[in-house]
Coordinates of C-alpha atoms and ligand atoms in Angstrom, one line a residue:
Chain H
X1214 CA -9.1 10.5 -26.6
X1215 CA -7.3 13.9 -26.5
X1216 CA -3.8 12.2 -26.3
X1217 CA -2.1 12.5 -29.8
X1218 CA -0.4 9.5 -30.6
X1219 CA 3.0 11.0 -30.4
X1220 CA 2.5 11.6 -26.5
X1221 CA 1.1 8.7 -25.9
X1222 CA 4.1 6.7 -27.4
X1223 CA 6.4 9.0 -25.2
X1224 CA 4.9 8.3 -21.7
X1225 CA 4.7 4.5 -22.8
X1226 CA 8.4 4.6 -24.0
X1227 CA 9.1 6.3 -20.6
X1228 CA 7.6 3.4 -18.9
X1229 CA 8.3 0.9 -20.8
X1230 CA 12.1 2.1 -19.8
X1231 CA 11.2 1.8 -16.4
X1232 CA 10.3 -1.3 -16.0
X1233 CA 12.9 -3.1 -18.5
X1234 CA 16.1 -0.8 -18.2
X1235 CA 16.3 -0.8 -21.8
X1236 CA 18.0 2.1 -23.0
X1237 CA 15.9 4.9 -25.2
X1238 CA 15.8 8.3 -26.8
X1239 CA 13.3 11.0 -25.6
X1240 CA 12.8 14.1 -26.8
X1241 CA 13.4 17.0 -24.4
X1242 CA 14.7 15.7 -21.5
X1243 CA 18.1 16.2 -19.4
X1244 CA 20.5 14.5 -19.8
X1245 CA 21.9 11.9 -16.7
X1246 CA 18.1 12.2 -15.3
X1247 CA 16.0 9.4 -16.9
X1248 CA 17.5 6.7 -14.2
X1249 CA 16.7 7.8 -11.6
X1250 CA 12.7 7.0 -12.3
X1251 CA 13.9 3.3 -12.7
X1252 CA 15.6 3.5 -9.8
X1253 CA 13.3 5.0 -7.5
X1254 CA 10.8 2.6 -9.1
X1255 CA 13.3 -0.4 -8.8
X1256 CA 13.4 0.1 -5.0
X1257 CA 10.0 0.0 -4.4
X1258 CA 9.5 -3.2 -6.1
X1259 CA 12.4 -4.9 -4.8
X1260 CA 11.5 -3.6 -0.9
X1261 CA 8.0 -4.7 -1.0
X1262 CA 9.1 -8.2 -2.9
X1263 CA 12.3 -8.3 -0.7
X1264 CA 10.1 -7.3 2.4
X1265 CA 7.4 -10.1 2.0
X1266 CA 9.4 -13.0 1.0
X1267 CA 12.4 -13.0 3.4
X1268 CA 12.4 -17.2 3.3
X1269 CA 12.7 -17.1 -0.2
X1270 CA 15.4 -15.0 -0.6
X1271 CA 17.8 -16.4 1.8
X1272 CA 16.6 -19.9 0.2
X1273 CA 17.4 -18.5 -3.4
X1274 CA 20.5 -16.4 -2.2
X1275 CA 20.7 -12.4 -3.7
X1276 CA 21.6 -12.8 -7.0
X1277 CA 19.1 -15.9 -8.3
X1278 CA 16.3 -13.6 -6.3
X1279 CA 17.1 -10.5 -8.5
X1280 CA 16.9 -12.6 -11.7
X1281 CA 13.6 -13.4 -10.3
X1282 CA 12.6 -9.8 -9.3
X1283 CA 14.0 -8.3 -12.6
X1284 CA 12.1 -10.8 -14.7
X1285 CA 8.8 -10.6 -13.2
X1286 CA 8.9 -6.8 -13.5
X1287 CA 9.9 -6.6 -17.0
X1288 CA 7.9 -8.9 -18.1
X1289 CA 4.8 -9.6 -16.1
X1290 CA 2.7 -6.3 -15.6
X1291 CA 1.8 -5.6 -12.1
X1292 CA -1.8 -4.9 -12.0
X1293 CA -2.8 -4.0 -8.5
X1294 CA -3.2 -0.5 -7.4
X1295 CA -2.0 -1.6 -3.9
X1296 CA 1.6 -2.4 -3.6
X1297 CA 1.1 -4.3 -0.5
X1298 CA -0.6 -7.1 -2.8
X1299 CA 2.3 -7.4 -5.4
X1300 CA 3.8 -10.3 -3.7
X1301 CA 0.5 -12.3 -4.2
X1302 CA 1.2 -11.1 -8.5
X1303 CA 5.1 -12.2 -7.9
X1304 CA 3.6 -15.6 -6.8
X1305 CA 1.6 -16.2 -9.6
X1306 CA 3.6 -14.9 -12.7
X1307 CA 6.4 -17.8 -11.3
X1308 CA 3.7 -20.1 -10.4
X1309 CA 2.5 -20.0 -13.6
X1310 CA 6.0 -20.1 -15.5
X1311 CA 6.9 -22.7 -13.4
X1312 CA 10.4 -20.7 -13.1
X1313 CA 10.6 -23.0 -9.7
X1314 CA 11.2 -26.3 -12.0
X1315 CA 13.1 -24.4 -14.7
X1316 CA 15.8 -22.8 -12.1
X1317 CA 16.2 -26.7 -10.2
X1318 CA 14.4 -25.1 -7.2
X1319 CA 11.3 -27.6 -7.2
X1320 CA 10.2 -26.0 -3.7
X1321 CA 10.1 -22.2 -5.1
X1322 CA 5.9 -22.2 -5.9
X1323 CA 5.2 -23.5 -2.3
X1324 CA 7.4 -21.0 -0.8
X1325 CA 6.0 -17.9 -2.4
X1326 CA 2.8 -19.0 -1.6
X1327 CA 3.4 -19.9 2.2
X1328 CA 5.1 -16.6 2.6
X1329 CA 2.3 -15.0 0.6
X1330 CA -0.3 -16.7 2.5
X1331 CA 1.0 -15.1 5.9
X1332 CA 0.4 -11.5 4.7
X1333 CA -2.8 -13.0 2.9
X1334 CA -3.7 -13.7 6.3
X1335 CA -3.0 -10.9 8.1
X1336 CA -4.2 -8.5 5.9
X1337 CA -7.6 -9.8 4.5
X1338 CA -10.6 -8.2 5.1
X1339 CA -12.2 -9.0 8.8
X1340 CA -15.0 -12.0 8.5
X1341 CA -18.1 -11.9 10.8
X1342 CA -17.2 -13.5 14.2
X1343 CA -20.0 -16.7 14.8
X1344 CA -21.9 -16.1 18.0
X1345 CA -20.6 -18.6 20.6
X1346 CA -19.7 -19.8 24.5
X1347 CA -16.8 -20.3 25.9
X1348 CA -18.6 -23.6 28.6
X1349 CA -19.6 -26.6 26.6
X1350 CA -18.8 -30.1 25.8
X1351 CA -16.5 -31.0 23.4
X1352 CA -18.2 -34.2 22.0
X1353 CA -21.2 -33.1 22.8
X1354 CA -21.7 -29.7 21.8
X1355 CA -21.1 -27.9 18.1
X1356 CA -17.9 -26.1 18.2
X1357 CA -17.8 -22.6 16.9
X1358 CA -14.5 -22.1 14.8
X1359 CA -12.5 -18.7 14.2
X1360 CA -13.4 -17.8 11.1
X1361 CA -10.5 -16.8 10.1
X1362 CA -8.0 -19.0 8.9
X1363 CA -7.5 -20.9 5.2
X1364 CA -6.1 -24.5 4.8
X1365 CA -3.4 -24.8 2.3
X1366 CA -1.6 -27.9 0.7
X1367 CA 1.6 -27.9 0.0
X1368 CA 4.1 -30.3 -1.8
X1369 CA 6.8 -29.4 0.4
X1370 CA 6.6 -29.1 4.3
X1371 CA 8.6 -25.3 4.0
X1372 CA 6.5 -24.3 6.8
X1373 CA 8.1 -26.9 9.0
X1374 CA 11.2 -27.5 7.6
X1375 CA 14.3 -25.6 6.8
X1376 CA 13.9 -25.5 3.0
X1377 CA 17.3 -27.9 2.9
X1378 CA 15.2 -30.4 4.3
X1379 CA 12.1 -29.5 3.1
X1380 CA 12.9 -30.6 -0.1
X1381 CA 13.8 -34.4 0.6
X1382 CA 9.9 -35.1 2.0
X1383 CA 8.3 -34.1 -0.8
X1384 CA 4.0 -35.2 -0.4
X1385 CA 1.1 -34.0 0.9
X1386 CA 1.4 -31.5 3.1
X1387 CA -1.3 -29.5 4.6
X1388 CA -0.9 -25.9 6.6
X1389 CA -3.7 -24.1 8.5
X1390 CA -3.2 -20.5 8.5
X1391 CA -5.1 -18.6 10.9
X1392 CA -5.3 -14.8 12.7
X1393 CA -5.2 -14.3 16.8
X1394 CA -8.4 -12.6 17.4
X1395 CA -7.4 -10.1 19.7
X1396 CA -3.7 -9.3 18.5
X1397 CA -4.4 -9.9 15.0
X1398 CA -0.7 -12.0 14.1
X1399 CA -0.7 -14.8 12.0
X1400 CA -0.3 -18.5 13.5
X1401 CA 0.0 -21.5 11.8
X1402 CA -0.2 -25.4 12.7
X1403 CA 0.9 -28.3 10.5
X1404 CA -1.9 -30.8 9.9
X1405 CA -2.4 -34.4 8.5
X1406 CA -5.2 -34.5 5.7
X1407 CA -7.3 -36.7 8.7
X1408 CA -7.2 -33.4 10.9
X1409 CA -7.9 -31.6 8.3
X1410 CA -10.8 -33.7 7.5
X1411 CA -12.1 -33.4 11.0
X1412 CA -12.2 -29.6 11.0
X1413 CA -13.8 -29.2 7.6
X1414 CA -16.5 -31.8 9.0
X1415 CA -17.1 -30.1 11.8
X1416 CA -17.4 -26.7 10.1
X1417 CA -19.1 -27.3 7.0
X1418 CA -22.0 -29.8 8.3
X1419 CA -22.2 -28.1 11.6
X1420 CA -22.2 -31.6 13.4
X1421 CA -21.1 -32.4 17.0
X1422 CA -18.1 -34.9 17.3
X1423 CA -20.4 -37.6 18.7
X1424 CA -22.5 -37.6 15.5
X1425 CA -19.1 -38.2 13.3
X1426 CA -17.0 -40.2 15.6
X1427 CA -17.6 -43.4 13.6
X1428 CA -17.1 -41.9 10.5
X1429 CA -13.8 -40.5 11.5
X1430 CA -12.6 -44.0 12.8
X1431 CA -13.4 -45.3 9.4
X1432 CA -11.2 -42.7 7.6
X1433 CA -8.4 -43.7 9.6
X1434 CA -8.9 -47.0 9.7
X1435 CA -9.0 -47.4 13.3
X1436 CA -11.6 -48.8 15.8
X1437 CA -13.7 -46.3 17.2
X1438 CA -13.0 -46.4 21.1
X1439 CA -11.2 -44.9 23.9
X1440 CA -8.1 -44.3 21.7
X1441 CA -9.6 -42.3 19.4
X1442 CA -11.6 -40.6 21.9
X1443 CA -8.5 -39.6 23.9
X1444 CA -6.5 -38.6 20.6
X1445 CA -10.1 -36.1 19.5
X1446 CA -9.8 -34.8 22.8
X1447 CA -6.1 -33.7 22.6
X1448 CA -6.1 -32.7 19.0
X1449 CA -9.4 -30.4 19.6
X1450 CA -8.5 -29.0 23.1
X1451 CA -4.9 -28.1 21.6
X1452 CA -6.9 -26.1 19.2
X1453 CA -9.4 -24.7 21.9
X1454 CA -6.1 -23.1 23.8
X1455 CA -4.8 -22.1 20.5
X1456 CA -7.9 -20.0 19.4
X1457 CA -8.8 -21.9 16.2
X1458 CA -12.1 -23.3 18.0
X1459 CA -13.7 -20.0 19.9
X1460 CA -15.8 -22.5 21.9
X1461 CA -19.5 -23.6 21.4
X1462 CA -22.6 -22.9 19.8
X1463 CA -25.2 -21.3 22.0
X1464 CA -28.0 -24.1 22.2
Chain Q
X276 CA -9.3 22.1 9.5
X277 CA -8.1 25.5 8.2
X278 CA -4.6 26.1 10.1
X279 CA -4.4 22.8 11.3
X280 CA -1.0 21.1 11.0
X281 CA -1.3 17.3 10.1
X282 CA 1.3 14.0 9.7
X283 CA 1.3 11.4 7.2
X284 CA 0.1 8.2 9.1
X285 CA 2.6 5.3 8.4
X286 CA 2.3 2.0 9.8
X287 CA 6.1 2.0 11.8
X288 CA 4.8 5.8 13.9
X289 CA 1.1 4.1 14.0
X290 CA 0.8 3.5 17.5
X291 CA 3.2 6.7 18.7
X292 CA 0.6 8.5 16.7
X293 CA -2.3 7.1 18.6
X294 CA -1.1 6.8 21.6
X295 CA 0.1 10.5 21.9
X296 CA 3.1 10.1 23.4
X297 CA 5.8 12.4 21.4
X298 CA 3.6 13.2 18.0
X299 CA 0.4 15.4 18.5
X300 CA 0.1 16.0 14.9
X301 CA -4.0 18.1 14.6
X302 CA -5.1 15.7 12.2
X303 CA -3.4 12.8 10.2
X304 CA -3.1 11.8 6.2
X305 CA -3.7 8.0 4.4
X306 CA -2.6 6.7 1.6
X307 CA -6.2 5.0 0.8
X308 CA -3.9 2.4 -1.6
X309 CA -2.0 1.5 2.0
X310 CA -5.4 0.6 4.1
X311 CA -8.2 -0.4 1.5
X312 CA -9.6 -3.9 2.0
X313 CA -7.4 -4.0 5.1
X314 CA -8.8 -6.7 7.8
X315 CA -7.3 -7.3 11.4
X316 CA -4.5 -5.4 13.3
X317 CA -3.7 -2.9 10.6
X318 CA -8.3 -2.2 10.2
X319 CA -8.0 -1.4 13.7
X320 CA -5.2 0.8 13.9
X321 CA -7.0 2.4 10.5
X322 CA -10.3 3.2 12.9
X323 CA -8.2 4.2 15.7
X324 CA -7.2 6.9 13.8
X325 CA -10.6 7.6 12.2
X326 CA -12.2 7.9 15.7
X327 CA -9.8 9.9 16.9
X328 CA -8.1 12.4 14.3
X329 CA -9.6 14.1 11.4
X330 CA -8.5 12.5 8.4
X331 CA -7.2 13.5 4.6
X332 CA -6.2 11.0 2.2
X333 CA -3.9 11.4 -0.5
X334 CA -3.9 9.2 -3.6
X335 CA -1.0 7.4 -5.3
X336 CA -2.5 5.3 -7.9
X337 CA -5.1 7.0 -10.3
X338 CA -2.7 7.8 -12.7
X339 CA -4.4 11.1 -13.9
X340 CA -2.0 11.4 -16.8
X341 CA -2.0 8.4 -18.5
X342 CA -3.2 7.3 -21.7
X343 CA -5.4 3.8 -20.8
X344 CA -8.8 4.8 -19.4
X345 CA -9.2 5.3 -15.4
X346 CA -9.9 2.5 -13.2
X347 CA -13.5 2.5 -12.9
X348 CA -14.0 -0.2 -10.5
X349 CA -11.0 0.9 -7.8
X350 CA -12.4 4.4 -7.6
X351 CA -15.8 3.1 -7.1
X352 CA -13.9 1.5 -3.8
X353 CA -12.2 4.5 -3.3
X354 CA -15.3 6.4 -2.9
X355 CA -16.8 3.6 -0.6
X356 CA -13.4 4.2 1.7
X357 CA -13.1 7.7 1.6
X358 CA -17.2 7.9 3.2
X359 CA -16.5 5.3 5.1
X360 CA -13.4 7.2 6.6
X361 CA -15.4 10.6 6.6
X362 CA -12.2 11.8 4.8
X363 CA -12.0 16.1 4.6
X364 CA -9.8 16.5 1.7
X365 CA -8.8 13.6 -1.1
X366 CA -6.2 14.8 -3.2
X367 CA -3.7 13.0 -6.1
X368 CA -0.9 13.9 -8.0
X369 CA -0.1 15.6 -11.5
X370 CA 1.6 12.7 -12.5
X371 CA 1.1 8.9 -14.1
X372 CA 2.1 6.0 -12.8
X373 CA 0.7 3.2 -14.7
X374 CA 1.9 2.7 -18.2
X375 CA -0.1 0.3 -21.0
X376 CA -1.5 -1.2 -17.9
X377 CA 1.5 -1.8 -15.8
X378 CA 1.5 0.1 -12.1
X379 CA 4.6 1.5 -11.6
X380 CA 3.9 2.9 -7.9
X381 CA 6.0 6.1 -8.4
X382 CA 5.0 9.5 -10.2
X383 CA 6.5 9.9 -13.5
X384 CA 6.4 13.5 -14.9
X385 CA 3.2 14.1 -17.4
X386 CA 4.6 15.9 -20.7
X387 CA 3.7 19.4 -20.5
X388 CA 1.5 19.6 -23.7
X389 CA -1.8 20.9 -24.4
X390 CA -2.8 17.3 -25.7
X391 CA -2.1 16.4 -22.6
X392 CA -3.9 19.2 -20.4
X393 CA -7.2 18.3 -22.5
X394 CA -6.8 14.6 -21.7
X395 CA -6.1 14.9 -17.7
X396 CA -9.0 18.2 -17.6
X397 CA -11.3 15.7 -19.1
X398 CA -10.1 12.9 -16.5
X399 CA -9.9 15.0 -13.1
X400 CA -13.8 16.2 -14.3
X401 CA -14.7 12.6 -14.3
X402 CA -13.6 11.2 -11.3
X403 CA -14.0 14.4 -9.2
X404 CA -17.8 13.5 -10.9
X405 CA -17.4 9.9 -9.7
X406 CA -16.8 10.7 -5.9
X407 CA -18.7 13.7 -5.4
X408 CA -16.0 15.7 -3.7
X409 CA -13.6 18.3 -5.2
X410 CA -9.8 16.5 -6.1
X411 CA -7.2 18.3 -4.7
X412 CA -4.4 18.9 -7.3
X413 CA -0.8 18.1 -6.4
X414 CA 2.1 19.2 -7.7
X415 CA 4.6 16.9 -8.1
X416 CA 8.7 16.8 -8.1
X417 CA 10.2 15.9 -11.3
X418 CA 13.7 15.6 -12.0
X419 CA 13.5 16.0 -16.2
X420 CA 10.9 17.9 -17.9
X421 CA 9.7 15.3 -21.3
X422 CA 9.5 16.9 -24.5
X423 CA 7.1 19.5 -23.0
X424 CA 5.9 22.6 -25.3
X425 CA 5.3 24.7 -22.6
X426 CA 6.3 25.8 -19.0
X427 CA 5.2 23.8 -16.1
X428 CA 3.5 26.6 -14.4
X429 CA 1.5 26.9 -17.5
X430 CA 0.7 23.6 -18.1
X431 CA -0.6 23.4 -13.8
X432 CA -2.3 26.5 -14.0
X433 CA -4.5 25.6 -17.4
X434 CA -5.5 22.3 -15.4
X435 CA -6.3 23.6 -12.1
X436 CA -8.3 26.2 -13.9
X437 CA -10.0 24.4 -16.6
X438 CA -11.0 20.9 -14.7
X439 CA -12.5 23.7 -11.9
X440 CA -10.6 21.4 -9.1
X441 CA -8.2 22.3 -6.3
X442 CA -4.7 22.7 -5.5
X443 CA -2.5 20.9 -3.2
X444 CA 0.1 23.1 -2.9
X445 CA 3.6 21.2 -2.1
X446 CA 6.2 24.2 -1.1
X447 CA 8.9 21.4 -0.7
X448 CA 7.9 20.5 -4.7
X449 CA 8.1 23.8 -5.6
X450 CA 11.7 24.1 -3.8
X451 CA 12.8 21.0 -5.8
X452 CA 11.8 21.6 -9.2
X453 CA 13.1 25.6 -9.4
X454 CA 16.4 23.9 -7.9
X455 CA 16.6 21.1 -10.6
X456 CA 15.5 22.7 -13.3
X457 CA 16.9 26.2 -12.6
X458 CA 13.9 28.3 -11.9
X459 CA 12.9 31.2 -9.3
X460 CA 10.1 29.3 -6.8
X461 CA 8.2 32.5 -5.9
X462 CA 7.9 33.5 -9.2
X463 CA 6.3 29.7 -9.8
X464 CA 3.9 30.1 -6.8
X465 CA 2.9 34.0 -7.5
X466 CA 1.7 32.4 -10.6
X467 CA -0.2 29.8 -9.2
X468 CA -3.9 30.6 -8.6
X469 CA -3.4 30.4 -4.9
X470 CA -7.0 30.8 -4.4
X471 CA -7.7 27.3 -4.9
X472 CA -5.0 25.9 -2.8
X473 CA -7.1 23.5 -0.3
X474 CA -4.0 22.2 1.3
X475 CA -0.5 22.3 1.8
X476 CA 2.2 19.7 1.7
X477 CA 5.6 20.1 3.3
X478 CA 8.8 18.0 3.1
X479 CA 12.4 16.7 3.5
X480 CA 14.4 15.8 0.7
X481 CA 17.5 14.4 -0.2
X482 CA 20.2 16.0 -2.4
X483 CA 22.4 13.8 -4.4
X484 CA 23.8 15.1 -7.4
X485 CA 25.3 18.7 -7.1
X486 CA 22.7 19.7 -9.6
X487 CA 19.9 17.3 -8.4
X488 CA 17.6 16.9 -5.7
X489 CA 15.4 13.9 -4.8
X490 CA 12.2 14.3 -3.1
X491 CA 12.7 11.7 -0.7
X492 CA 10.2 12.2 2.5
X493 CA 13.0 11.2 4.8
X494 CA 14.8 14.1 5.7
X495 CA 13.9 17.6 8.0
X496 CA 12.8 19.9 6.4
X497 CA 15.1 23.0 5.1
X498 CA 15.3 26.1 6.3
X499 CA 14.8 27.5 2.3
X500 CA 11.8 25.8 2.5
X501 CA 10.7 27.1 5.7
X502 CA 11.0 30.4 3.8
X503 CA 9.6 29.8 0.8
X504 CA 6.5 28.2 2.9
X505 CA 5.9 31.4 5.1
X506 CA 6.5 33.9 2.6
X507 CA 3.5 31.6 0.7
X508 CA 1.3 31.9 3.4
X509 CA 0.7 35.0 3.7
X510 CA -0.5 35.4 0.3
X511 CA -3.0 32.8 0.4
X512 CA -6.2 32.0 3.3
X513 CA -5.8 29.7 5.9
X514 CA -5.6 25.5 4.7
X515 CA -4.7 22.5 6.4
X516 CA -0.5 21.8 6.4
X517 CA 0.5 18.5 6.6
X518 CA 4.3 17.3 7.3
X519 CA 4.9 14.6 5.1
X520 CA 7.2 11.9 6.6
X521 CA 8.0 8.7 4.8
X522 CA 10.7 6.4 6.7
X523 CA 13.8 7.8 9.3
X524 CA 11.3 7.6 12.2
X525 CA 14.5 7.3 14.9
X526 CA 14.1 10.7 16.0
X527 CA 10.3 11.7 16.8
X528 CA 11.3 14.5 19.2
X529 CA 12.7 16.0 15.7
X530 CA 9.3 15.2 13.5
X531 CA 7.6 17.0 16.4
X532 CA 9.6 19.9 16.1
X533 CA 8.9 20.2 12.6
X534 CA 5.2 20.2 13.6
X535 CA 5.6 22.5 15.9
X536 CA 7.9 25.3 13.5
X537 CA 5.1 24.4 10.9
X538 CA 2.5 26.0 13.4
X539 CA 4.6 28.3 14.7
X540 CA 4.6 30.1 11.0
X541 CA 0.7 29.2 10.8
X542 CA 0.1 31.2 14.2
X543 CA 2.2 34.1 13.0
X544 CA 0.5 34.6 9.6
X545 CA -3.0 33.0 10.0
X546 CA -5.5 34.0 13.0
X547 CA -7.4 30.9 13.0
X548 CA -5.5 28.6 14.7
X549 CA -5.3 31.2 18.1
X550 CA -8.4 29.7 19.5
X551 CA -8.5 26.3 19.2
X552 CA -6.0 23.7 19.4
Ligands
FE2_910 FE1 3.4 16.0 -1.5

């Protein structure tokens, strides 16, 4: 290390200052100057935050958000070069703290993470597109999903519900996240744990529906018949249109 | 790429960009922190732009002048983007912005020390080591000097020299720093070993104190700086120029003016650029 100590402490003090506001002494600067480093800085923290988590903020109102901004910056240290993926830190350091229960906002860790979740989705590297037909049976046939998309639980349905409401149904809840394939934007649908059990069947074990049609019936606790069979075919061909299931596997 | 007049490629003038419809810039900038690990919709615009345009990145996060070690692991990644990208010119600024770890994702102003000229020599050898390509030098806009024991020019000129790296020469920089800390810009850049300049930067900036300027991105460029950046040119060989525009993208018939005065000064000083384009 060439650094003597004496710089070092000054370039930590310096930025130490900019991310708490507390007030220091430097040697050999101008006066009426320092601030404007925390400012500058300050606005690109509070854009990029602001920026990814508009829900949030109008949920929290301005000045509870600040408090939030403020407290993650001063004290949490933001450790991605990429300033695009400080909202993802923002979520954790309050996930962790649990500053949602502490601040009477029991809905605040699902909400970061939703909002995180659809710039998550958006952004994240591309994943290798299955080979697969657009003709084929849907009970039949294996069905080829999009690969990209992650299933998220959630405590609170705040991807359904104005957050007002949100928070009297509090429960399992269960989002699919997913990206359009041509246009790239993020979609999501709202799914019981028994849809989501389906699609995680049908992707992981690479079955047909046929094969688990019985087993389904048994999770739901409901004969295995007509009714379900219309209900598979709705649920599955609303998916198909939607571009979650690209179509079939090549046989 | 010598004499070639390039534009910073943001996500909002993306598709203007590509499309060619009122920018025509010769070749476009990145950010690499802005596209790395990028999938979908923005990965496509990203090889759009690759296929299409030459391309020069410009850094924002090594932090060259602070005290924790370099970050090994992103500039591995870095390397992997910038081949990937078959990037020209890679260049960083004079400047830290992490602090005991933190990011801080703006350029704080390096003391100007010779502790501190060792420490970032040794540094810039290292990574330019790392990615097998020569770093391109910027200097930055500061609005208070920190208990430096020398004069900036010194303190740029020993590293430029001394690490064996190049310059990235930003006129707009220049014209910031001589106004806020009260010092003549030509002298600055007749000191300046303009033979390793590699590339130019020019800029807007925003004024707001009677005695300070903020180097903003968001504003034309100024006539001074038109100045200062011809009376440059014609001391030094032909580089690339790149216009670099951060946010106020409401008037692109303006940006394209800039381009086009940018070139117009090229074409005046610097034969290259006669034949091609
Ligand atoms: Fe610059």
């Amino acid at each position: 290390m060439h650094l003597r100590k004496e710089t070092i402490s000054i370039q930590e003090r310096l930025g130490e200052y900019c991310r708490t506001g507390v007030k220091l002494e430097l040697p050999g600067v101008t006066p009426g100057r320092i601030h404007h480093y925390r400012r500058l800085i300050s606005n690109v923290v509070n854009d990029t935050l602001h920026t990814a988590f508009p829900i949030t903020v109008a949920a929290l109102g301005e000045h509870q958000w600040e408090l939030l901004v403020q407290d993650f910056f001063a004290d949490g240290i933001p450790q991605t070069p990429q300033v695009w993926k400080l909202p993802f830190e923002f979520y954790q350091y309050h996930a962790g703290r649990e500053t949602g229960k502490r601040i009477g906002k029991p809905f605040l860790d699902d909400l970061l993470y939703f909002e995180w979740m659809e710039i998550e989705i958006h952004t994240m590297p591309d994943r290798p597109f299955p080979d697969f037909v657009t003709e084929g049976e849907l009970f039949n046939d294996r069905l080829v999903f999009n690969p990209e998309h992650e299933i998220i639980q959630l405590s609170f349905p705040v991807h359904t519900h104005p957050v007002r409401e949100a928070i009297e149904l509090e429960g399992e809840h269960y989002a699919l996240l997913y990206r359009m394939p041509e246009s790239g934007h993020v979609q999501f649908l709202n799914l019981s744990a028994l849809n989501i059990y389906i699609i995680t069947r049908l992707q992981e074990e690479k079955v047909t529906l046929n094969e688990i049609k019985n087993e389904i019936a048994r999770v739901a606790g409901i004969e295995s018949g007509r009714y379900l069979d219309e209900a598979l075919q709705k649920f599955l061909g609303d998916l198909m249109e939607r571009k979650l299931i690209l179509g079939f596997t090549r046989n | 790429m010598e004499g070639k007049v390039g534009l910073g490629l943001r996500r909002d003038i993306a598709e203007e960009i590509l499309d060619s419809r009122i920018l025509t810039p010769d070749f476009l900038e990145f950010a690499p922190e802005n596209w790395m690990g990028m999938g979908g919709a923005w990965k496509r615009v990203m090889d759009r732009a690759v296929e299409s345009f030459p391309i020069t990145c410009h850094g924002l996060s090594l932090s060259l002048g602070s005290p924790e070690e370099l970050d090994w692991q992103f500039i591995r990644e870095l390397k992997s983007f910038l081949d990937e990208n078959r990037v020209t010119i890679f260049s960083e600024h004079l400047s830290y912005t992490k602090s005991r770890n933190a990011h801080l994702y703006d350029l704080l102003p390096i003391p100007f020390r010779r502790d501190a000229i060792d420490h970032v020599v040794d540094r810039i050898r290292r990574v330019q080591d790392l990615l097998e390509r020569p770093l391109a030098i910027e200097n930055v806009s500061y609005y208070t000097p920190v208990a430096a024991e020398m004069t900036e020019a010194e303190f740029v000129n020993e590293i430029v020299e001394r690490a064996d790296c190049k310059l990235l020469l930003d006129v707009n920089n220049v014209y910031v720093n001589a106004f806020n800390h009260r010092y003549d810009a030509k002298e600055f850049i007749g000191a300046l070993p303009l033979e390793r300049v590699a590339y130019i930067h020019m800029a807007g900036h925003e004024q707001v104190e009677p005695d300070l300027i903020i180097d903003t991105h968001g504003q034309p460029i100024i006539d001074p700086v038109y100045d200062l950046f011809e009376w440059t040119i014609q001391k030094m060989d032909p580089v690339p120029v790149l216009l670099e525009r951060d946010f106020n993208f409401e008037d692109l018939e303006q940006i394209q003016g800039e381009l086009t005065q940018i070139k117009g000064i090229l074409n005046r000083h610097w034969e290259v650029t006669h034949a091609s384009a």
